[in-house]
mmCIF file of N, CA and C in Angstrom:
data_model
loop_
_atom_site.group_PDB
_atom_site.id
_atom_site.type_symbol
_atom_site.label_atom_id
_atom_site.label_comp_id
_atom_site.label_asym_id
_atom_site.label_seq_id
_atom_site.Cartn_x
_atom_site.Cartn_y
_atom_site.Cartn_z
ATOM 1 N N UNK A 910 13.099 25.219 -52.831
ATOM 2 C CA UNK A 910 12.363 26.440 -52.532
ATOM 3 C C UNK A 910 12.265 26.614 -51.041
ATOM 4 N N UNK A 911 12.191 27.838 -50.642
ATOM 5 C CA UNK A 911 12.083 28.181 -49.227
ATOM 6 C C UNK A 911 10.691 28.720 -48.943
ATOM 7 N N UNK A 912 10.129 28.313 -47.781
ATOM 8 C CA UNK A 912 8.814 28.763 -47.388
ATOM 9 C C UNK A 912 8.872 29.343 -45.969
ATOM 10 N N UNK A 913 8.140 30.426 -45.775
ATOM 11 C CA UNK A 913 8.049 31.070 -44.482
ATOM 12 C C UNK A 913 6.698 30.725 -43.864
ATOM 13 N N UNK A 914 6.717 30.146 -42.674
ATOM 14 C CA UNK A 914 5.488 29.879 -41.940
ATOM 15 C C UNK A 914 5.053 31.201 -41.312
ATOM 16 N N UNK A 915 3.902 31.693 -41.699
ATOM 17 C CA UNK A 915 3.439 32.999 -41.242
ATOM 18 C C UNK A 915 3.103 33.011 -39.766
ATOM 19 N N UNK A 916 2.723 31.869 -39.195
ATOM 20 C CA UNK A 916 2.357 31.799 -37.800
ATOM 21 C C UNK A 916 3.585 31.777 -36.874
ATOM 22 N N UNK A 917 4.631 31.055 -37.269
ATOM 23 C CA UNK A 917 5.776 30.887 -36.381
ATOM 24 C C UNK A 917 6.978 31.748 -36.764
ATOM 25 N N UNK A 918 7.013 32.187 -38.033
ATOM 26 C CA UNK A 918 8.144 32.964 -38.509
ATOM 27 C C UNK A 918 9.330 32.106 -38.913
ATOM 28 N N UNK A 919 9.153 30.780 -38.859
ATOM 29 C CA UNK A 919 10.236 29.863 -39.258
ATOM 30 C C UNK A 919 10.277 29.716 -40.766
ATOM 31 N N UNK A 920 11.496 29.601 -41.298
ATOM 32 C CA UNK A 920 11.685 29.431 -42.735
ATOM 33 C C UNK A 920 12.214 28.016 -42.967
ATOM 34 N N UNK A 921 11.616 27.353 -43.966
ATOM 35 C CA UNK A 921 11.937 25.960 -44.242
ATOM 36 C C UNK A 921 12.331 25.780 -45.703
ATOM 37 N N UNK A 922 13.326 24.931 -45.926
ATOM 38 C CA UNK A 922 13.654 24.578 -47.297
ATOM 39 C C UNK A 922 12.846 23.333 -47.640
ATOM 40 N N UNK A 923 12.137 23.392 -48.754
ATOM 41 C CA UNK A 923 11.297 22.278 -49.173
ATOM 42 C C UNK A 923 11.745 21.824 -50.553
ATOM 43 N N UNK A 924 11.994 20.511 -50.690
ATOM 44 C CA UNK A 924 12.442 19.999 -51.970
ATOM 45 C C UNK A 924 11.412 19.078 -52.615
ATOM 46 N N UNK A 925 10.428 18.611 -51.844
ATOM 47 C CA UNK A 925 9.414 17.705 -52.349
ATOM 48 C C UNK A 925 8.355 18.513 -53.119
ATOM 49 N N UNK A 926 8.163 18.180 -54.379
ATOM 50 C CA UNK A 926 7.261 18.936 -55.259
ATOM 51 C C UNK A 926 5.820 18.931 -54.717
ATOM 52 N N UNK A 927 5.372 17.764 -54.272
ATOM 53 C CA UNK A 927 3.985 17.673 -53.771
ATOM 54 C C UNK A 927 3.787 18.536 -52.537
ATOM 55 N N UNK A 928 4.762 18.535 -51.633
ATOM 56 C CA UNK A 928 4.679 19.357 -50.438
ATOM 57 C C UNK A 928 4.697 20.836 -50.788
ATOM 58 N N UNK A 929 5.509 21.222 -51.772
ATOM 59 C CA UNK A 929 5.541 22.614 -52.206
ATOM 60 C C UNK A 929 4.170 23.066 -52.658
ATOM 61 N N UNK A 930 3.502 22.244 -53.423
ATOM 62 C CA UNK A 930 2.151 22.595 -53.912
ATOM 63 C C UNK A 930 1.165 22.735 -52.757
ATOM 64 N N UNK A 931 1.237 21.826 -51.774
ATOM 65 C CA UNK A 931 0.340 21.918 -50.623
ATOM 66 C C UNK A 931 0.622 23.189 -49.803
ATOM 67 N N UNK A 932 1.896 23.513 -49.617
ATOM 68 C CA UNK A 932 2.222 24.725 -48.852
ATOM 69 C C UNK A 932 1.742 25.983 -49.563
ATOM 70 N N UNK A 933 1.911 26.012 -50.878
ATOM 71 C CA UNK A 933 1.477 27.169 -51.673
ATOM 72 C C UNK A 933 -0.029 27.329 -51.582
ATOM 73 N N UNK A 934 -0.760 26.233 -51.525
ATOM 74 C CA UNK A 934 -2.222 26.277 -51.488
ATOM 75 C C UNK A 934 -2.761 26.551 -50.085
ATOM 76 N N UNK A 935 -1.963 26.315 -49.060
ATOM 77 C CA UNK A 935 -2.468 26.387 -47.682
ATOM 78 C C UNK A 935 -2.795 27.812 -47.223
ATOM 79 N N UNK A 936 -2.083 28.804 -47.695
ATOM 80 C CA UNK A 936 -2.321 30.165 -47.241
ATOM 81 C C UNK A 936 -1.564 30.526 -45.988
ATOM 82 N N UNK A 937 -0.949 29.544 -45.319
ATOM 83 C CA UNK A 937 -0.175 29.815 -44.106
ATOM 84 C C UNK A 937 1.300 29.950 -44.399
ATOM 85 N N UNK A 938 1.711 29.741 -45.623
ATOM 86 C CA UNK A 938 3.109 29.778 -45.991
ATOM 87 C C UNK A 938 3.327 30.713 -47.170
ATOM 88 N N UNK A 939 4.438 31.430 -47.134
ATOM 89 C CA UNK A 939 4.826 32.285 -48.258
ATOM 90 C C UNK A 939 6.136 31.772 -48.816
ATOM 91 N N UNK A 940 6.237 31.750 -50.138
ATOM 92 C CA UNK A 940 7.501 31.383 -50.761
ATOM 93 C C UNK A 940 8.441 32.571 -50.635
ATOM 94 N N UNK A 941 9.673 32.291 -50.169
ATOM 95 C CA UNK A 941 10.646 33.357 -49.963
ATOM 96 C C UNK A 941 11.967 32.967 -50.590
ATOM 97 N N UNK A 942 12.850 33.959 -50.704
ATOM 98 C CA UNK A 942 14.204 33.708 -51.189
ATOM 99 C C UNK A 942 14.981 32.961 -50.110
ATOM 100 N N UNK A 943 16.025 32.276 -50.506
ATOM 101 C CA UNK A 943 16.863 31.560 -49.543
ATOM 102 C C UNK A 943 17.389 32.542 -48.489
ATOM 103 N N UNK A 944 17.161 32.232 -47.208
ATOM 104 C CA UNK A 944 17.612 33.162 -46.162
ATOM 105 C C UNK A 944 19.128 33.241 -46.107
ATOM 106 N N UNK A 945 19.621 34.425 -45.871
ATOM 107 C CA UNK A 945 21.069 34.632 -45.716
ATOM 108 C C UNK A 945 21.349 34.956 -44.264
ATOM 109 N N UNK A 946 22.302 34.282 -43.694
ATOM 110 C CA UNK A 946 22.691 34.604 -42.323
ATOM 111 C C UNK A 946 23.458 35.910 -42.313
ATOM 112 N N UNK A 947 23.115 36.786 -41.397
ATOM 113 C CA UNK A 947 23.915 37.982 -41.280
ATOM 114 C C UNK A 947 25.231 37.602 -40.603
ATOM 115 N N UNK A 948 26.207 38.467 -40.649
ATOM 116 C CA UNK A 948 27.550 38.152 -40.168
ATOM 117 C C UNK A 948 27.567 37.734 -38.694
ATOM 118 N N UNK A 949 26.739 38.382 -37.880
ATOM 119 C CA UNK A 949 26.726 38.073 -36.459
ATOM 120 C C UNK A 949 26.243 36.634 -36.229
ATOM 121 N N UNK A 950 25.167 36.260 -36.896
ATOM 122 C CA UNK A 950 24.646 34.902 -36.729
ATOM 123 C C UNK A 950 25.619 33.875 -37.302
ATOM 124 N N UNK A 951 26.252 34.220 -38.407
ATOM 125 C CA UNK A 951 27.214 33.312 -39.016
ATOM 126 C C UNK A 951 28.400 33.092 -38.072
ATOM 127 N N UNK A 952 28.907 34.165 -37.482
ATOM 128 C CA UNK A 952 30.031 34.057 -36.537
ATOM 129 C C UNK A 952 29.603 33.262 -35.316
ATOM 130 N N UNK A 953 28.376 33.466 -34.835
ATOM 131 C CA UNK A 953 27.900 32.728 -33.663
ATOM 132 C C UNK A 953 27.804 31.251 -33.989
ATOM 133 N N UNK A 954 27.357 30.908 -35.194
ATOM 134 C CA UNK A 954 27.263 29.508 -35.588
ATOM 135 C C UNK A 954 28.646 28.881 -35.660
ATOM 136 N N UNK A 955 29.612 29.611 -36.197
ATOM 137 C CA UNK A 955 30.976 29.094 -36.281
ATOM 138 C C UNK A 955 31.568 28.920 -34.887
ATOM 139 N N UNK A 956 31.305 29.857 -34.007
ATOM 140 C CA UNK A 956 31.790 29.780 -32.625
ATOM 141 C C UNK A 956 31.195 28.568 -31.943
ATOM 142 N N UNK A 957 29.911 28.320 -32.149
ATOM 143 C CA UNK A 957 29.249 27.178 -31.532
ATOM 144 C C UNK A 957 29.890 25.873 -32.019
ATOM 145 N N UNK A 958 30.146 25.773 -33.312
ATOM 146 C CA UNK A 958 30.794 24.562 -33.858
ATOM 147 C C UNK A 958 32.154 24.377 -33.231
ATOM 148 N N UNK A 959 32.930 25.446 -33.134
ATOM 149 C CA UNK A 959 34.275 25.347 -32.546
ATOM 150 C C UNK A 959 34.177 24.944 -31.083
ATOM 151 N N UNK A 960 33.222 25.498 -30.360
ATOM 152 C CA UNK A 960 33.033 25.154 -28.948
ATOM 153 C C UNK A 960 32.726 23.683 -28.785
ATOM 154 N N UNK A 961 31.835 23.164 -29.641
ATOM 155 C CA UNK A 961 31.485 21.749 -29.559
ATOM 156 C C UNK A 961 32.709 20.890 -29.857
ATOM 157 N N UNK A 962 33.494 21.267 -30.861
ATOM 158 C CA UNK A 962 34.709 20.509 -31.164
ATOM 159 C C UNK A 962 35.652 20.509 -29.985
ATOM 160 N N UNK A 963 35.809 21.690 -29.351
ATOM 161 C CA UNK A 963 36.707 21.782 -28.193
ATOM 162 C C UNK A 963 36.201 20.917 -27.055
ATOM 163 N N UNK A 964 34.896 20.920 -26.839
ATOM 164 C CA UNK A 964 34.322 20.117 -25.751
ATOM 165 C C UNK A 964 34.540 18.640 -26.016
ATOM 166 N N UNK A 965 34.335 18.205 -27.256
ATOM 167 C CA UNK A 965 34.548 16.796 -27.577
ATOM 168 C C UNK A 965 35.997 16.409 -27.356
ATOM 169 N N UNK A 966 36.908 17.295 -27.787
ATOM 170 C CA UNK A 966 38.334 17.001 -27.624
ATOM 171 C C UNK A 966 38.673 16.919 -26.128
ATOM 172 N N UNK A 967 38.132 17.824 -25.336
ATOM 173 C CA UNK A 967 38.370 17.820 -23.892
ATOM 174 C C UNK A 967 37.823 16.543 -23.255
ATOM 175 N N UNK A 968 36.643 16.121 -23.700
ATOM 176 C CA UNK A 968 36.046 14.897 -23.177
ATOM 177 C C UNK A 968 36.914 13.688 -23.515
ATOM 178 N N UNK A 969 37.466 13.655 -24.713
ATOM 179 C CA UNK A 969 38.332 12.551 -25.122
ATOM 180 C C UNK A 969 39.595 12.508 -24.276
ATOM 181 N N UNK A 970 40.180 13.670 -24.029
ATOM 182 C CA UNK A 970 41.384 13.739 -23.205
ATOM 183 C C UNK A 970 41.071 13.288 -21.790
ATOM 184 N N UNK A 971 39.944 13.729 -21.263
ATOM 185 C CA UNK A 971 39.563 13.369 -19.905
ATOM 186 C C UNK A 971 39.317 11.842 -19.824
ATOM 187 N N UNK A 972 38.630 11.299 -20.809
ATOM 188 C CA UNK A 972 38.387 9.854 -20.814
ATOM 189 C C UNK A 972 39.697 9.076 -20.883
ATOM 190 N N UNK A 973 40.624 9.557 -21.697
ATOM 191 C CA UNK A 973 41.925 8.891 -21.822
ATOM 192 C C UNK A 973 42.682 8.918 -20.485
ATOM 193 N N UNK A 974 42.644 10.069 -19.812
ATOM 194 C CA UNK A 974 43.299 10.188 -18.510
ATOM 195 C C UNK A 974 42.672 9.238 -17.489
ATOM 196 N N UNK A 975 41.346 9.156 -17.505
ATOM 197 C CA UNK A 975 40.669 8.263 -16.561
ATOM 198 C C UNK A 975 41.022 6.811 -16.833
ATOM 199 N N UNK A 976 41.150 6.453 -18.098
ATOM 200 C CA UNK A 976 41.522 5.093 -18.452
ATOM 201 C C UNK A 976 42.949 4.778 -18.016
ATOM 202 N N UNK A 977 43.846 5.768 -18.147
ATOM 203 C CA UNK A 977 45.224 5.574 -17.741
ATOM 204 C C UNK A 977 45.297 5.384 -16.231
ATOM 205 N N UNK A 978 44.527 6.155 -15.483
ATOM 206 C CA UNK A 978 44.509 6.026 -14.019
ATOM 207 C C UNK A 978 43.949 4.665 -13.624
ATOM 208 N N UNK A 979 42.923 4.221 -14.307
ATOM 209 C CA UNK A 979 42.306 2.917 -14.001
ATOM 210 C C UNK A 979 43.263 1.767 -14.303
ATOM 211 N N UNK A 980 44.113 1.956 -15.294
ATOM 212 C CA UNK A 980 45.045 0.883 -15.677
ATOM 213 C C UNK A 980 46.254 0.811 -14.748
ATOM 214 N N UNK A 981 46.490 1.864 -13.984
ATOM 215 C CA UNK A 981 47.652 1.863 -13.085
ATOM 216 C C UNK A 981 47.452 1.053 -11.857
#
């Protein structure tokens, strides 16, 4: 189940039954449908993942080059 914190606007997925009951009773949380990312946010998330992958690959190449220079 998904819950919306009314104070912060954050949505959380909760799987623990006891916690679900406490959130429902608290009055600060509303049960909501699973949030769907709009296309713009989804594309941004995919771009971020690709950027991180590219950065890691670049770091590996740079580290390899530095090791080769050190070995010479």
